[in-house]
Amino acid sequence: MDAKALHISPQAAEPIYRQIAEQLRRLVSAGQLQAGDALPSVREVASAHAINPMTVSRAYSQLEAEGVLVRLRGKGMAVAAGNAGSDSLKHRMQLAEPLLQELARHSHELELPADRVLARLQQLLEKEST
């Protein structure tokens, strides 16, 4: 995994360490990161995104405490065995549910037509899959 593969939005309300942790949880849950896959070092992520290394370290430590990641002495962090790709579609949908609810709320507040929102979401999903 490349450090730049993470999408970090400094202006977002969600703290950066949570953005990192949530993205890594989703990647592991979907099987895009497999057991044993090495993660970029704290310094690599911090440098690639111009953020404080302690922020990255906090995200990695939280995921280690949850058993998602494992620390390999002298090699950094890797995906823990038994995590990658083991989550059901239902569980992965539950991970996306808060974002979908937020999108629905924002769309309603902006009085956007559902068909236009769904069409744009479809475009974005297709763009991400390429």
PDB file of C-alpha atoms in Angstrom:
ATOM      1  CA  MET A   1       0.000   0.000   0.000  1.00  0.00           C
ATOM      2  CA  ASP A   2       1.226   3.449  -0.901  1.00  0.00           C
ATOM      3  CA  ALA A   3       0.997   6.246   1.672  1.00  0.00           C
ATOM      4  CA  LYS A   4      -0.722   8.468  -0.898  1.00  0.00           C
ATOM      5  CA  ALA A   5      -3.524   5.923  -1.312  1.00  0.00           C
ATOM      6  CA  LEU A   6      -5.092   7.312   1.856  1.00  0.00           C
ATOM      7  CA  HIS A   7      -7.513  10.195   1.306  1.00  0.00           C
ATOM      8  CA  ILE A   8      -7.167  12.755   4.073  1.00  0.00           C
ATOM      9  CA  SER A   9      -9.261  15.918   4.336  1.00  0.00           C
ATOM     10  CA  PRO A  10      -7.726  18.307   6.873  1.00  0.00           C
ATOM     11  CA  GLN A  11     -10.782  20.592   6.621  1.00  0.00           C
ATOM     12  CA  ALA A  12     -13.228  17.782   7.498  1.00  0.00           C
ATOM     13  CA  ALA A  13     -14.952  17.777  10.870  1.00  0.00           C
ATOM     14  CA  GLU A  14     -13.720  14.236  11.565  1.00  0.00           C
ATOM     15  CA  PRO A  15     -10.240  14.168  13.149  1.00  0.00           C
ATOM     16  CA  ILE A  16      -7.476  13.052  10.804  1.00  0.00           C
ATOM     17  CA  TYR A  17      -6.522  10.034  12.920  1.00  0.00           C
ATOM     18  CA  ARG A  18     -10.117   8.796  12.641  1.00  0.00           C
ATOM     19  CA  GLN A  19     -10.110   9.350   8.872  1.00  0.00           C
ATOM     20  CA  ILE A  20      -6.994   7.177   8.607  1.00  0.00           C
ATOM     21  CA  ALA A  21      -8.337   4.481  10.939  1.00  0.00           C
ATOM     22  CA  GLU A  22     -11.729   4.291   9.197  1.00  0.00           C
ATOM     23  CA  GLN A  23     -10.172   4.024   5.744  1.00  0.00           C
ATOM     24  CA  LEU A  24      -7.853   1.257   6.857  1.00  0.00           C
ATOM     25  CA  ARG A  25     -10.750  -0.601   8.539  1.00  0.00           C
ATOM     26  CA  ARG A  26     -12.733  -0.428   5.288  1.00  0.00           C
ATOM     27  CA  LEU A  27      -9.790  -1.577   3.158  1.00  0.00           C
ATOM     28  CA  VAL A  28      -9.169  -4.535   5.473  1.00  0.00           C
ATOM     29  CA  SER A  29     -12.869  -5.369   5.745  1.00  0.00           C
ATOM     30  CA  ALA A  30     -13.251  -5.441   1.957  1.00  0.00           C
ATOM     31  CA  GLY A  31     -10.128  -7.553   1.504  1.00  0.00           C
ATOM     32  CA  GLN A  32      -8.217  -4.857  -0.349  1.00  0.00           C
ATOM     33  CA  LEU A  33      -5.571  -5.207   2.343  1.00  0.00           C
ATOM     34  CA  GLN A  34      -4.721  -8.824   3.147  1.00  0.00           C
ATOM     35  CA  ALA A  35      -3.296 -10.398   6.292  1.00  0.00           C
ATOM     36  CA  GLY A  36       0.427  -9.715   6.410  1.00  0.00           C
ATOM     37  CA  ASP A  37       0.283  -6.721   4.043  1.00  0.00           C
ATOM     38  CA  ALA A  38       2.669  -4.049   5.267  1.00  0.00           C
ATOM     39  CA  LEU A  39       1.431  -0.542   5.859  1.00  0.00           C
ATOM     40  CA  PRO A  40       3.451   2.543   5.015  1.00  0.00           C
ATOM     41  CA  SER A  41       5.494   3.828   7.924  1.00  0.00           C
ATOM     42  CA  VAL A  42       4.199   6.592  10.156  1.00  0.00           C
ATOM     43  CA  ARG A  43       6.790   8.938   8.660  1.00  0.00           C
ATOM     44  CA  GLU A  44       5.807   8.056   5.079  1.00  0.00           C
ATOM     45  CA  VAL A  45       2.120   8.789   5.701  1.00  0.00           C
ATOM     46  CA  ALA A  46       2.875  11.965   7.643  1.00  0.00           C
ATOM     47  CA  SER A  47       5.219  13.224   4.951  1.00  0.00           C
ATOM     48  CA  ALA A  48       2.909  12.330   2.052  1.00  0.00           C
ATOM     49  CA  HIS A  49       0.019  14.252   3.623  1.00  0.00           C
ATOM     50  CA  ALA A  50       1.917  16.975   5.523  1.00  0.00           C
ATOM     51  CA  ILE A  51       0.455  15.932   8.867  1.00  0.00           C
ATOM     52  CA  ASN A  52       1.889  15.330  12.311  1.00  0.00           C
ATOM     53  CA  PRO A  53       3.441  11.853  12.711  1.00  0.00           C
ATOM     54  CA  MET A  54       1.702  11.507  16.099  1.00  0.00           C
ATOM     55  CA  THR A  55      -1.650  11.670  14.283  1.00  0.00           C
ATOM     56  CA  VAL A  56      -0.733   8.676  12.117  1.00  0.00           C
ATOM     57  CA  SER A  57       0.727   6.870  15.109  1.00  0.00           C
ATOM     58  CA  ARG A  58      -2.523   7.366  17.015  1.00  0.00           C
ATOM     59  CA  ALA A  59      -4.553   5.800  14.179  1.00  0.00           C
ATOM     60  CA  TYR A  60      -2.170   2.854  13.875  1.00  0.00           C
ATOM     61  CA  SER A  61      -2.141   2.316  17.658  1.00  0.00           C
ATOM     62  CA  GLN A  62      -5.931   2.350  17.805  1.00  0.00           C
ATOM     63  CA  LEU A  63      -6.143  -0.278  15.050  1.00  0.00           C
ATOM     64  CA  GLU A  64      -3.480  -2.351  16.780  1.00  0.00           C
ATOM     65  CA  ALA A  65      -5.486  -2.269  20.016  1.00  0.00           C
ATOM     66  CA  GLU A  66      -8.560  -3.440  18.060  1.00  0.00           C
ATOM     67  CA  GLY A  67      -6.589  -6.330  16.570  1.00  0.00           C
ATOM     68  CA  VAL A  68      -6.849  -5.036  13.004  1.00  0.00           C
ATOM     69  CA  LEU A  69      -3.114  -4.367  12.756  1.00  0.00           C
ATOM     70  CA  VAL A  70      -0.090  -6.017  14.241  1.00  0.00           C
ATOM     71  CA  ARG A  71       3.309  -4.487  14.964  1.00  0.00           C
ATOM     72  CA  LEU A  72       6.183  -6.402  13.385  1.00  0.00           C
ATOM     73  CA  ARG A  73       9.405  -5.764  15.249  1.00  0.00           C
ATOM     74  CA  GLY A  74      11.776  -3.862  12.975  1.00  0.00           C
ATOM     75  CA  LYS A  75       9.340  -3.936  10.056  1.00  0.00           C
ATOM     76  CA  GLY A  76       6.490  -1.622  11.074  1.00  0.00           C
ATOM     77  CA  MET A  77       2.777  -2.345  10.977  1.00  0.00           C
ATOM     78  CA  ALA A  78       0.922  -5.001   8.994  1.00  0.00           C
ATOM     79  CA  VAL A  79      -2.622  -6.306   8.690  1.00  0.00           C
ATOM     80  CA  ALA A  80      -3.280  -8.872  11.404  1.00  0.00           C
ATOM     81  CA  ALA A  81      -4.131 -12.453  10.455  1.00  0.00           C
ATOM     82  CA  GLY A  82      -7.819 -13.281  10.397  1.00  0.00           C
ATOM     83  CA  ASN A  83      -9.002  -9.785   9.516  1.00  0.00           C
ATOM     84  CA  ALA A  84      -8.645  -9.244   5.802  1.00  0.00           C
ATOM     85  CA  GLY A  85     -11.695  -9.843   3.683  1.00  0.00           C
ATOM     86  CA  SER A  86     -13.498 -11.802   6.375  1.00  0.00           C
ATOM     87  CA  ASP A  87     -16.361  -9.357   6.773  1.00  0.00           C
ATOM     88  CA  SER A  88     -19.714 -10.050   5.178  1.00  0.00           C
ATOM     89  CA  LEU A  89     -21.407  -7.699   2.760  1.00  0.00           C
ATOM     90  CA  LYS A  90     -23.868  -6.865   5.550  1.00  0.00           C
ATOM     91  CA  HIS A  91     -21.038  -5.770   7.856  1.00  0.00           C
ATOM     92  CA  ARG A  92     -19.362  -3.715   5.127  1.00  0.00           C
ATOM     93  CA  MET A  93     -22.694  -1.997   4.417  1.00  0.00           C
ATOM     94  CA  GLN A  94     -22.975  -1.191   8.134  1.00  0.00           C
ATOM     95  CA  LEU A  95     -19.597   0.549   7.897  1.00  0.00           C
ATOM     96  CA  ALA A  96     -20.935   2.734   5.067  1.00  0.00           C
ATOM     97  CA  GLU A  97     -24.321   3.397   6.702  1.00  0.00           C
ATOM     98  CA  PRO A  98     -23.352   6.566   8.653  1.00  0.00           C
ATOM     99  CA  LEU A  99     -22.015   8.170   5.471  1.00  0.00           C
ATOM    100  CA  LEU A 100     -25.120   7.200   3.509  1.00  0.00           C
ATOM    101  CA  GLN A 101     -27.343   8.677   6.221  1.00  0.00           C
ATOM    102  CA  GLU A 102     -25.309  11.881   6.184  1.00  0.00           C
ATOM    103  CA  LEU A 103     -25.568  12.083   2.390  1.00  0.00           C
ATOM    104  CA  ALA A 104     -29.329  11.584   2.585  1.00  0.00           C
ATOM    105  CA  ARG A 105     -29.673  14.278   5.253  1.00  0.00           C
ATOM    106  CA  HIS A 106     -27.543  16.783   3.316  1.00  0.00           C
ATOM    107  CA  SER A 107     -29.434  16.060   0.094  1.00  0.00           C
ATOM    108  CA  HIS A 108     -32.748  16.619   1.871  1.00  0.00           C
ATOM    109  CA  GLU A 109     -31.525  19.867   3.472  1.00  0.00           C
ATOM    110  CA  LEU A 110     -30.341  21.118   0.073  1.00  0.00           C
ATOM    111  CA  GLU A 111     -33.622  19.992  -1.505  1.00  0.00           C
ATOM    112  CA  LEU A 112     -31.778  17.987  -4.143  1.00  0.00           C
ATOM    113  CA  PRO A 113     -33.799  15.553  -6.260  1.00  0.00           C
ATOM    114  CA  ALA A 114     -33.055  11.944  -5.306  1.00  0.00           C
ATOM    115  CA  ASP A 115     -32.585  10.872  -8.924  1.00  0.00           C
ATOM    116  CA  ARG A 116     -29.857  13.494  -9.448  1.00  0.00           C
ATOM    117  CA  VAL A 117     -28.079  12.509  -6.224  1.00  0.00           C
ATOM    118  CA  LEU A 118     -28.235   8.820  -7.137  1.00  0.00           C
ATOM    119  CA  ALA A 119     -26.977   9.513 -10.663  1.00  0.00           C
ATOM    120  CA  ARG A 120     -24.035  11.505  -9.318  1.00  0.00           C
ATOM    121  CA  LEU A 121     -23.278   8.821  -6.732  1.00  0.00           C
ATOM    122  CA  GLN A 122     -23.274   6.225  -9.519  1.00  0.00           C
ATOM    123  CA  GLN A 123     -20.786   8.360 -11.499  1.00  0.00           C
ATOM    124  CA  LEU A 124     -18.511   8.653  -8.492  1.00  0.00           C
ATOM    125  CA  LEU A 125     -18.679   4.933  -7.784  1.00  0.00           C
ATOM    126  CA  GLU A 126     -17.779   4.134 -11.398  1.00  0.00           C
ATOM    127  CA  LYS A 127     -14.905   6.638 -11.289  1.00  0.00           C
ATOM    128  CA  GLU A 128     -13.515   5.035  -8.110  1.00  0.00           C
ATOM    129  CA  SER A 129     -13.636   1.542  -9.597  1.00  0.00           C
ATOM    130  CA  THR A 130     -11.380   2.481 -12.515  1.00  0.00           C
TER     131      THR A 130
END
